[in-house]
Coordinates of C-alpha atoms in Angstrom, one line a residue:
M10 CA -17.9 -4.5 6.0
E11 CA -15.2 -2.0 6.9
I12 CA -12.0 -0.8 5.1
L13 CA -8.5 -0.8 6.6
N14 CA -6.0 1.2 4.7
L15 CA -2.4 -0.1 4.6
S16 CA 0.8 1.2 3.0
L17 CA 2.2 -1.6 0.8
S18 CA 4.6 -1.5 -2.1
A19 CA 3.2 -2.0 -5.6
T20 CA 4.0 -5.2 -7.5
N21 CA 6.7 -3.4 -9.6
R22 CA 9.3 -0.8 -8.7
F23 CA 8.1 1.8 -11.3
A24 CA 4.5 1.7 -10.0
S25 CA 5.7 2.0 -6.4
S26 CA 7.7 5.1 -7.4
Y27 CA 4.7 6.5 -9.2
L28 CA 2.4 6.0 -6.1
E29 CA 5.0 8.0 -4.1
H30 CA 5.0 10.8 -6.7
S31 CA 8.7 10.2 -7.0
P32 CA 10.7 12.8 -9.1
D33 CA 12.3 9.7 -10.8
V34 CA 9.1 8.9 -12.7
L35 CA 6.9 12.0 -12.8
P36 CA 8.7 13.5 -15.8
F37 CA 7.3 10.5 -17.9
F38 CA 3.7 11.8 -17.4
H39 CA 1.8 14.9 -18.3
Y40 CA -0.3 15.2 -15.1
R41 CA -0.1 14.2 -11.5
F42 CA -2.9 11.9 -10.4
N43 CA -5.4 13.2 -7.9
D44 CA -4.1 16.7 -8.1
F45 CA -7.0 19.2 -8.4
A46 CA -5.0 21.8 -10.2
D47 CA -3.9 19.2 -12.8
D48 CA -7.4 18.0 -13.1
Q49 CA -8.5 21.5 -14.0
K50 CA -5.6 21.7 -16.5
R51 CA -6.8 18.5 -18.1
L52 CA -10.4 19.8 -18.4
D53 CA -9.0 22.9 -20.2
E54 CA -7.1 20.7 -22.6
L55 CA -10.1 18.5 -23.3
N56 CA -12.3 21.6 -23.9
K57 CA -10.0 22.6 -26.8
R58 CA -10.2 19.2 -28.5
Y59 CA -12.8 17.6 -30.7
F60 CA -14.4 14.3 -29.7
P61 CA -17.0 12.3 -31.6
R62 CA -19.4 12.2 -28.6
E63 CA -22.6 11.7 -30.5
S64 CA -21.3 8.9 -32.6
V65 CA -19.6 7.1 -29.6
A66 CA -22.7 7.5 -27.5
D67 CA -24.9 6.2 -30.3
Y68 CA -22.6 3.2 -30.7
I69 CA -22.5 2.4 -27.0
E70 CA -26.3 2.7 -26.7
K71 CA -26.8 0.2 -29.5
F72 CA -24.0 -2.1 -28.3
M73 CA -25.4 -2.2 -24.7
D74 CA -29.0 -2.7 -25.8
R75 CA -28.6 -6.5 -25.4
F76 CA -27.1 -6.3 -21.9
P77 CA -28.8 -5.7 -18.5
T78 CA -29.6 -2.0 -18.0
A79 CA -31.0 0.5 -15.6
Q80 CA -31.9 4.2 -15.5
A81 CA -28.4 5.0 -14.4
V82 CA -27.1 3.7 -17.7
N83 CA -29.5 5.9 -19.7
D84 CA -28.4 8.8 -17.6
S85 CA -24.7 8.1 -18.4
L86 CA -25.5 7.9 -22.1
A87 CA -27.2 11.3 -22.0
K88 CA -24.3 12.8 -20.1
L89 CA -21.8 11.5 -22.6
K90 CA -23.5 13.6 -25.3
Q91 CA -23.1 16.8 -23.3
K92 CA -20.3 19.0 -24.6
N93 CA -18.6 19.5 -21.2
S94 CA -18.8 15.8 -20.1
V95 CA -15.7 13.7 -19.5
V96 CA -15.0 10.1 -18.7
V97 CA -13.1 8.0 -16.2
I98 CA -12.0 4.9 -18.2
G99 CA -10.1 1.7 -17.8
G100 CA -10.1 -1.7 -19.5
Q101 CA -9.4 -5.4 -19.2
Q102 CA -9.7 -8.7 -21.1
A103 CA -13.0 -10.6 -21.0
G104 CA -12.0 -13.4 -18.6
I105 CA -14.5 -16.2 -18.1
L106 CA -16.7 -15.5 -15.1
T107 CA -15.0 -12.1 -15.2
G108 CA -11.5 -13.6 -14.6
P109 CA -9.3 -12.6 -11.6
L110 CA -10.6 -10.2 -8.9
Y111 CA -8.6 -7.3 -10.2
S112 CA -11.0 -6.9 -13.1
I113 CA -13.8 -6.3 -10.6
H114 CA -11.5 -4.0 -8.6
K115 CA -10.9 -2.0 -11.8
I116 CA -14.6 -1.6 -12.5
I117 CA -15.2 -0.5 -8.9
S118 CA -12.3 2.0 -9.2
I119 CA -13.7 3.5 -12.5
I120 CA -17.2 4.0 -11.0
K121 CA -16.0 5.3 -7.7
L122 CA -13.5 7.8 -9.2
A123 CA -16.1 9.0 -11.7
V124 CA -18.4 9.9 -8.8
E125 CA -15.6 11.6 -7.0
K126 CA -14.4 13.6 -10.0
E127 CA -18.0 14.8 -10.8
R128 CA -18.3 16.1 -7.3
Q129 CA -14.9 17.8 -7.3
L130 CA -15.0 19.3 -10.8
G131 CA -18.6 20.1 -11.3
V132 CA -18.9 18.6 -14.7
P133 CA -20.7 15.4 -15.9
V134 CA -18.2 12.4 -15.4
I135 CA -19.1 9.0 -16.9
P136 CA -17.6 5.6 -15.9
V137 CA -16.5 3.6 -19.0
F138 CA -15.1 0.1 -19.1
W139 CA -13.2 -0.9 -22.3
I140 CA -13.4 -4.6 -22.9
A141 CA -10.3 -5.8 -24.7
G142 CA -12.3 -8.1 -27.0
E143 CA -9.8 -7.7 -29.9
D144 CA -7.3 -9.7 -27.8
H145 CA -6.5 -13.1 -29.3
D146 CA -4.7 -14.8 -26.4
F147 CA -7.5 -17.2 -25.5
H148 CA -5.3 -19.0 -22.9
E149 CA -5.3 -15.8 -20.8
V150 CA -9.1 -15.7 -20.4
N151 CA -10.3 -19.3 -20.5
H152 CA -9.7 -20.3 -16.9
V153 CA -10.3 -19.6 -13.2
F154 CA -8.4 -20.8 -10.1
L155 CA -10.2 -22.6 -7.3
P156 CA -9.3 -23.6 -3.8
V157 CA -9.3 -27.4 -3.7
E158 CA -8.1 -29.3 -0.6
Q159 CA -6.1 -26.3 0.6
K160 CA -4.3 -25.9 -2.8
V161 CA -4.7 -23.6 -5.8
E162 CA -6.2 -25.6 -8.7
K163 CA -6.5 -24.2 -12.3
W164 CA -9.9 -25.0 -13.9
T165 CA -9.8 -24.5 -17.7
Y166 CA -12.8 -24.0 -19.9
P167 CA -12.8 -27.3 -22.0
E168 CA -13.5 -25.9 -25.5
K169 CA -10.4 -25.5 -27.6
V170 CA -9.6 -22.6 -29.9
R171 CA -7.0 -23.5 -32.5
Q172 CA -6.8 -20.2 -34.4
K173 CA -5.7 -16.8 -33.1
K174 CA -9.2 -15.5 -33.1
M175 CA -10.2 -12.3 -31.3
V176 CA -12.0 -13.2 -28.1
S177 CA -15.1 -11.2 -29.4
D178 CA -15.3 -13.8 -32.2
I179 CA -15.1 -16.9 -29.9
T180 CA -18.6 -18.4 -29.5
L181 CA -19.8 -20.4 -26.5
N182 CA -21.2 -23.9 -26.5
K183 CA -23.8 -23.2 -23.9
D184 CA -24.2 -26.8 -22.9
V185 CA -20.5 -27.2 -22.3
C186 CA -20.2 -23.9 -20.6
R187 CA -23.2 -24.5 -18.4
E188 CA -21.8 -27.8 -17.1
W189 CA -18.3 -26.3 -16.5
V190 CA -19.7 -23.2 -14.7
Y191 CA -22.0 -25.4 -12.5
N192 CA -19.0 -27.5 -11.6
V193 CA -17.0 -24.4 -10.7
I194 CA -19.7 -23.0 -8.4
E195 CA -20.6 -26.4 -6.8
N196 CA -16.9 -26.9 -6.0
F197 CA -17.0 -23.8 -3.8
G198 CA -19.4 -25.7 -1.5
E199 CA -23.1 -25.3 -1.0
T200 CA -24.2 -22.2 0.9
N201 CA -27.5 -20.3 1.4
H202 CA -26.6 -18.4 -1.8
T203 CA -25.5 -21.2 -4.1
K204 CA -28.9 -21.9 -5.7
R205 CA -29.4 -18.2 -6.5
L206 CA -25.9 -17.9 -7.9
L207 CA -26.5 -20.9 -10.2
N208 CA -29.6 -19.2 -11.5
F209 CA -27.6 -16.0 -12.0
A210 CA -25.0 -17.8 -14.0
E211 CA -27.7 -19.6 -16.0
D212 CA -29.5 -16.3 -16.8
T213 CA -26.4 -14.5 -18.0
L214 CA -25.2 -17.5 -20.0
M215 CA -28.5 -17.9 -21.8
K216 CA -28.3 -14.3 -23.0
S217 CA -24.7 -14.8 -24.3
S218 CA -23.3 -16.0 -27.6
T219 CA -19.6 -15.2 -27.1
F220 CA -17.0 -14.9 -24.4
V221 CA -17.4 -11.1 -24.5
D222 CA -21.2 -11.4 -24.2
F223 CA -20.9 -13.6 -21.2
F224 CA -18.4 -11.3 -19.5
A225 CA -20.5 -8.2 -20.4
N226 CA -23.8 -9.7 -19.1
I227 CA -22.2 -10.6 -15.8
V228 CA -20.6 -7.2 -15.4
M229 CA -23.7 -5.2 -16.3
E230 CA -25.9 -7.4 -14.1
L231 CA -23.6 -6.6 -11.2
F232 CA -22.9 -2.9 -12.0
K233 CA -25.9 -1.6 -14.0
D234 CA -27.2 0.5 -11.2
Y235 CA -24.0 2.6 -11.1
G236 CA -24.2 4.0 -14.6
L237 CA -21.4 2.0 -16.0
L238 CA -20.9 2.1 -19.8
I239 CA -19.0 -0.6 -21.7
V240 CA -17.4 -0.9 -25.1
D241 CA -15.9 -3.9 -26.9
S242 CA -12.8 -3.0 -28.9
G243 CA -13.3 -6.2 -30.9
D244 CA -16.8 -5.2 -32.1
R245 CA -16.7 -4.4 -35.8
H246 CA -19.2 -1.5 -35.4
F247 CA -17.0 0.2 -32.8
R248 CA -14.1 0.1 -35.3
L249 CA -16.2 1.8 -37.9
L250 CA -15.8 4.9 -35.7
Q251 CA -12.0 4.5 -35.8
K252 CA -11.3 4.6 -39.6
E253 CA -9.9 8.1 -39.5
Y254 CA -7.7 7.4 -36.6
F255 CA -6.4 4.1 -38.1
S256 CA -5.4 6.1 -41.1
Q257 CA -3.4 8.5 -38.9
Q258 CA -1.6 5.6 -37.3
I259 CA -0.8 4.1 -40.7
E260 CA 0.4 7.4 -42.1
Q261 CA 2.7 8.1 -39.1
H262 CA 3.7 4.5 -38.1
R263 CA 7.4 5.4 -38.3
E264 CA 7.0 8.3 -36.0
I265 CA 5.0 6.3 -33.5
T266 CA 7.6 3.6 -33.2
S267 CA 10.5 6.1 -33.2
Y268 CA 9.1 8.1 -30.3
L269 CA 8.2 4.9 -28.4
L270 CA 11.8 3.7 -28.7
E271 CA 13.2 7.1 -27.8
Q272 CA 11.1 7.3 -24.6
Q273 CA 12.0 3.7 -23.7
S274 CA 15.6 4.6 -24.0
V275 CA 15.2 7.4 -21.5
I276 CA 13.3 5.2 -19.1
G277 CA 15.9 2.5 -19.4
K278 CA 18.7 5.0 -18.7
N279 CA 16.9 5.9 -15.5
G280 CA 17.2 2.4 -14.3
F281 CA 13.7 1.1 -15.0
P282 CA 12.8 -2.0 -17.0
I283 CA 11.0 -1.7 -20.3
T284 CA 7.5 -3.0 -20.5
I285 CA 6.5 -2.9 -24.1
E286 CA 8.3 -5.2 -26.5
S287 CA 9.0 -3.3 -29.7
N288 CA 11.6 -2.8 -32.5
E289 CA 12.1 -0.5 -35.4
K290 CA 9.9 -2.6 -37.7
A291 CA 6.9 -2.4 -35.5
A292 CA 3.7 -1.0 -37.2
N293 CA 1.7 -1.3 -34.0
L294 CA -1.4 -2.6 -35.8
F295 CA -3.1 -6.0 -36.3
F296 CA -4.8 -7.2 -39.4
Y297 CA -7.6 -9.7 -39.2
N298 CA -7.2 -12.2 -42.0
P299 CA -10.7 -13.5 -43.0
K300 CA -9.2 -16.5 -44.8
T301 CA -7.6 -17.9 -41.7
N302 CA -9.8 -16.2 -39.0
E303 CA -6.5 -15.0 -37.4
R304 CA -5.3 -11.7 -36.0
I305 CA -1.9 -11.0 -37.5
L306 CA 0.6 -8.4 -36.2
L307 CA 1.9 -6.2 -38.9
E308 CA 5.5 -5.0 -39.3
F309 CA 6.9 -2.5 -41.8
D310 CA 9.5 -3.8 -44.2
S311 CA 11.6 -0.9 -45.3
E312 CA 13.2 -2.8 -48.2
S313 CA 10.0 -3.5 -49.9
N314 CA 8.2 -0.5 -48.4
R315 CA 5.3 -2.7 -47.4
F316 CA 3.4 -3.7 -44.3
V317 CA 3.7 -7.4 -43.8
G318 CA 2.5 -10.1 -41.5
K319 CA 4.4 -13.0 -40.1
S320 CA 6.1 -15.1 -42.8
G321 CA 4.6 -12.8 -45.4
V322 CA 1.1 -14.3 -45.0
V323 CA -0.3 -10.8 -45.8
S324 CA 1.4 -7.8 -47.4
F325 CA 0.2 -4.2 -48.1
T326 CA 1.5 -1.0 -49.6
K327 CA 0.7 2.0 -47.4
E328 CA -2.0 3.0 -49.9
E329 CA -3.6 -0.5 -49.8
L330 CA -3.6 -0.5 -46.0
M331 CA -5.1 3.0 -45.9
E332 CA -7.9 1.7 -48.1
V333 CA -8.5 -1.1 -45.6
A334 CA -8.7 1.5 -42.9
F335 CA -11.4 3.5 -44.7
Q336 CA -13.3 0.7 -46.4
E337 CA -12.9 -2.2 -44.0
P338 CA -11.8 -0.9 -40.6
A339 CA -13.1 -4.0 -38.8
K340 CA -10.1 -5.8 -40.3
L341 CA -7.7 -3.6 -38.2
S342 CA -7.1 -3.5 -34.5
N343 CA -4.7 -1.8 -32.1
N344 CA -1.8 -3.2 -30.2
V345 CA -0.6 -2.1 -26.7
V346 CA 1.0 1.0 -28.2
T347 CA -1.9 2.3 -30.3
R348 CA -4.8 1.3 -28.1
P349 CA -4.2 4.2 -25.6
L350 CA -4.1 6.6 -28.6
M351 CA -7.4 5.3 -30.0
Q352 CA -9.0 5.5 -26.6
E353 CA -7.9 9.2 -26.2
W354 CA -9.1 10.2 -29.6
L355 CA -12.5 8.7 -28.9
F356 CA -13.1 9.7 -25.3
P357 CA -12.6 12.9 -23.3
T358 CA -10.7 11.2 -20.6
V359 CA -10.2 13.0 -17.3
A360 CA -8.6 9.9 -15.7
F361 CA -7.4 6.5 -16.8
I362 CA -7.6 3.8 -14.2
A363 CA -4.4 1.7 -14.4
G364 CA -3.0 -1.4 -12.9
P365 CA 0.8 -1.5 -11.9
G366 CA 1.8 -2.9 -15.3
E367 CA -0.3 -0.3 -17.2
I368 CA 1.4 2.6 -15.3
S369 CA 4.7 1.4 -16.6
Y370 CA 3.7 1.0 -20.2
W371 CA 1.8 4.3 -20.4
A372 CA 5.0 6.1 -19.3
E373 CA 6.7 4.8 -22.4
L374 CA 4.1 6.5 -24.6
K375 CA 4.6 10.1 -23.6
L376 CA 6.5 11.2 -26.7
V377 CA 4.0 9.3 -28.9
F378 CA 1.2 11.4 -27.5
E379 CA 3.1 14.6 -27.8
H380 CA 3.8 13.8 -31.5
F381 CA 0.0 14.0 -32.1
K382 CA -0.2 17.3 -30.1
I383 CA -2.2 15.7 -27.3
K384 CA -1.4 14.7 -23.7
M385 CA -1.8 11.6 -21.8
P386 CA -4.6 11.7 -19.2
P387 CA -3.9 11.6 -15.5
I388 CA -3.1 7.9 -14.8
V389 CA -4.8 6.9 -11.6
P390 CA -3.7 3.7 -9.9
R391 CA -6.7 1.4 -9.6
L392 CA -7.8 0.4 -6.1
N393 CA -5.7 -2.4 -4.7
I394 CA -8.1 -4.5 -2.6
S395 CA -7.8 -7.6 -0.4
L396 CA -10.9 -9.3 0.9
L397 CA -10.3 -10.4 4.5
E398 CA -12.8 -13.1 5.7
R399 CA -13.6 -13.2 9.4
T400 CA -12.1 -16.7 9.9
I401 CA -8.9 -15.7 8.2
E402 CA -8.6 -12.5 10.4
S403 CA -9.1 -14.7 13.5
D404 CA -6.3 -17.1 12.3
I405 CA -4.0 -14.1 11.8
N406 CA -4.7 -12.7 15.2
E407 CA -4.3 -16.1 16.9
L408 CA -0.9 -16.7 15.3
K409 CA 0.1 -13.1 16.1
L410 CA 1.0 -12.3 12.5
E411 CA 1.2 -8.8 11.0
L412 CA -1.4 -8.3 8.3
S413 CA 0.7 -6.1 6.1
A414 CA 3.5 -8.7 6.1
V415 CA 1.1 -11.4 5.2
L416 CA -0.4 -9.4 2.3
S417 CA 3.1 -8.6 1.0
K418 CA 4.8 -11.9 1.3
G419 CA 2.6 -14.5 2.9
S420 CA 3.3 -16.4 6.1
A421 CA 5.9 -19.0 4.9
M422 CA 8.7 -17.5 7.0
E423 CA 6.6 -17.5 10.2
R424 CA 5.5 -21.0 9.4
D425 CA 9.0 -22.2 9.0
Q426 CA 10.0 -20.5 12.3
F427 CA 7.1 -22.3 14.0
L428 CA 8.1 -25.7 12.5
E429 CA 11.7 -25.1 13.8
S430 CA 10.4 -24.3 17.2
I431 CA 8.4 -27.6 17.5
K432 CA 11.2 -29.8 16.4
D433 CA 12.2 -32.6 18.8
R434 CA 15.8 -31.6 19.4
E435 CA 16.8 -35.0 20.7
V436 CA 15.5 -36.7 17.6
S437 CA 17.4 -34.2 15.3
E438 CA 20.6 -34.7 17.3
L439 CA 20.3 -38.5 17.2
F440 CA 19.8 -38.5 13.4
S441 CA 22.5 -35.9 12.9
E442 CA 25.0 -38.0 14.9
L443 CA 23.9 -41.2 13.1
K444 CA 24.6 -39.6 9.7
S445 CA 27.9 -38.2 10.9
Q446 CA 29.0 -41.7 12.1
L447 CA 27.9 -43.4 8.9
L448 CA 29.9 -40.9 6.8
K449 CA 33.0 -41.4 8.9
Q450 CA 32.7 -45.2 8.6
Y451 CA 32.2 -45.1 4.9
E452 CA 35.3 -43.0 4.5
L453 CA 37.3 -45.8 6.2
I454 CA 35.5 -48.4 4.0
E455 CA 36.2 -46.4 0.9
A456 CA 39.9 -46.2 1.7
K457 CA 40.0 -50.0 2.2
T458 CA 38.0 -50.6 -1.0
N459 CA 40.4 -48.4 -2.9
Q460 CA 43.2 -50.7 -1.9
L461 CA 41.4 -54.0 -2.5
D462 CA 39.2 -53.4 -5.6
R463 CA 38.7 -49.9 -7.1
S464 CA 36.0 -51.2 -9.4
L465 CA 33.6 -51.6 -6.4
L466 CA 33.8 -47.8 -5.5
P467 CA 30.7 -46.8 -7.5
L468 CA 28.7 -49.6 -5.8
L469 CA 30.0 -48.5 -2.4
K470 CA 28.9 -44.9 -3.1
K471 CA 25.5 -46.1 -4.2
N472 CA 25.2 -48.2 -1.0
E473 CA 26.1 -45.2 1.1
N474 CA 23.5 -42.9 -0.6
Y475 CA 20.9 -45.6 -0.2
L476 CA 21.5 -45.8 3.6
L477 CA 21.5 -42.0 3.9
K478 CA 18.2 -41.9 2.0
E479 CA 16.6 -44.5 4.3
I480 CA 17.8 -42.6 7.4
G481 CA 16.4 -39.4 6.0
F482 CA 13.1 -41.1 5.3
M483 CA 12.8 -42.3 8.9
E484 CA 13.8 -38.8 10.2
S485 CA 11.1 -37.2 8.1
K486 CA 8.5 -39.7 9.4
L487 CA 9.3 -38.9 13.0
E488 CA 9.2 -35.1 12.2
A489 CA 5.8 -35.6 10.5
S490 CA 4.6 -37.4 13.6
V491 CA 5.7 -34.5 15.8
Q492 CA 4.1 -32.0 13.4
S493 CA 0.8 -33.9 13.3
K494 CA 0.3 -32.9 17.0
F495 CA 0.2 -29.3 15.7
D496 CA -2.0 -29.8 12.6
V497 CA -4.6 -27.2 13.8
V498 CA -1.9 -24.5 14.0
L499 CA -0.3 -25.5 10.7
S500 CA -3.7 -25.5 8.9
K501 CA -4.2 -21.9 10.0
F502 CA -1.0 -20.9 8.2
N503 CA -2.2 -22.7 5.1
R504 CA -5.7 -21.1 5.3
I505 CA -4.2 -17.6 5.6
D506 CA -1.8 -18.0 2.6
L507 CA -4.5 -19.7 0.5
S508 CA -6.9 -16.8 1.1
L509 CA -4.5 -13.8 0.9
R510 CA -1.3 -15.1 -0.9
P511 CA -2.4 -18.1 -3.0
D512 CA 0.7 -19.8 -4.5
G513 CA 2.6 -16.7 -3.4
F514 CA 0.6 -14.2 -5.5
P515 CA -1.7 -11.4 -4.4
Q516 CA -5.3 -12.6 -3.9
E517 CA -6.6 -10.3 -6.6
R518 CA -4.5 -12.1 -9.3
V519 CA -5.8 -15.5 -8.5
W520 CA -9.3 -15.8 -7.0
N521 CA -12.5 -15.1 -8.8
I522 CA -15.5 -13.0 -7.7
F523 CA -17.9 -16.0 -7.9
Y524 CA -16.3 -17.6 -4.8
Y525 CA -17.4 -14.5 -2.8
L526 CA -20.8 -14.3 -4.5
N527 CA -21.3 -17.9 -3.4
Q528 CA -20.2 -17.1 0.2
Y529 CA -21.9 -13.8 0.7
G530 CA -24.6 -13.6 -2.0
T531 CA -25.2 -11.6 -5.2
N532 CA -25.7 -8.5 -3.1
F533 CA -22.0 -8.7 -2.2
I534 CA -21.1 -6.1 -4.9
K535 CA -23.8 -3.7 -3.7
E536 CA -22.3 -3.9 -0.2
L537 CA -18.8 -3.2 -1.6
M538 CA -20.1 -0.2 -3.6
E539 CA -21.5 1.3 -0.4
L540 CA -18.1 1.7 1.0
E541 CA -16.1 4.9 0.8
F542 CA -12.8 4.5 -1.0
E543 CA -9.9 6.9 -1.1
F544 CA -7.6 7.0 -4.2
D545 CA -4.6 7.6 -2.0
G546 CA -2.4 4.7 -3.3
R547 CA -2.9 2.7 0.0
H548 CA -3.9 -0.9 0.0
K549 CA -7.6 -1.5 0.9
V550 CA -8.3 -4.4 3.2
I551 CA -12.0 -5.0 3.3
K552 CA -13.1 -6.9 6.4
L553 CA -16.0 -9.2 5.6

């Protein structure tokens, strides 16, 4: 393996400006990323604040007890209890089979940056991955995409979830899941590694009861040797640590929303789109209703002075909701606005690893953080990675395509240019002339029909369109015949796009790590982790 660094734009304009340290976006953050002086300032800030290190470390140790572990994990837990330790943290939903590749890229980013920061700053730095298990959008985590007959095909886990349950509460039917996972892996095609991968999937599945368990077992089996710690925001025991902070959010819900909207207004006036959907009623908390097993977003009704759920299904005074926070905190969970706050209250964060969308929404929270007299951590863009297989690299070279252009927008334009170049000009001209003559003759016939019987004009038009359709059909058949002589070349274009820009999207947003584990073995992650990555905002092409 080797890394090729390319300068590509991020997937949104705000993130691109951030990568470039543009003065248009830097005022929306407290620190510059990968700036040693700002890292030192962040350490100074963290040293003045209190963090429940022992409680958090004890929770993580108990939570992770059921997942694969190694000495490096124990070392990280010990580090976390040290008063001068800090963390590099990031999070993602618990996608089945780990979901799209960017989840793996984010974990690699967290681990690699933690190592780098520990070396640079001379303090213990722990990699932490925050599993968004409280999320209730099951349809975002219940599928993978597979390459089937040179097309992208969505394979959805067959079990249905009718209620808005937190993913942490969704149990697995192991028999159903096993059959589905086996079908996914076998669809990749048998390799020397397939049998071992099937055993790997079976082992992790047998240890799992829920979607989050399955995700965590896979992640820790792949990354346990690198000291990764994980938390599940949907775990009721984790939320027992959050009661005091829930109470602060409830007490100051108006201020949180007000400062969010104020910051969004400033960002909007600077010409950037707003990421977080919000309004003046937002309470930025969810309530878990045990009667319906659903997670309900709360709003504040100023007329009744109560926190209410959709259609009034639940309703609380501030005092009642505060009591829930202290007595039953497992019934509360954060939304996109308050999750970053909760993270920063619990963990001494020296860097937060963010995807392009997260960079945008963290910018909208600056005034919210300042209201609580704390600062946002340095927001470090996660590694953007594309995995370039040797056969795909050969196809790109043979077609004389530019790799950076393919990664940015695919090869459709070059493919169209090639198709245009192989057209039989004489055939095109013959059919063009035929259609022109037909239209001229039908103009004459239409004029005569108009004189003789106007009621036949609709039938005449239908007849004309039918003939044009039949001519077009024959033309397309002849074009296909010409193209068939170049099937080998056209299939190269298809293979390139399928691998690097499937359905027009970046590879990392579509393909799943299990395809590569099947092709290259379960040691594939170890080989990736042996590479040296720079957090310089450039796109990392890893040649396999």
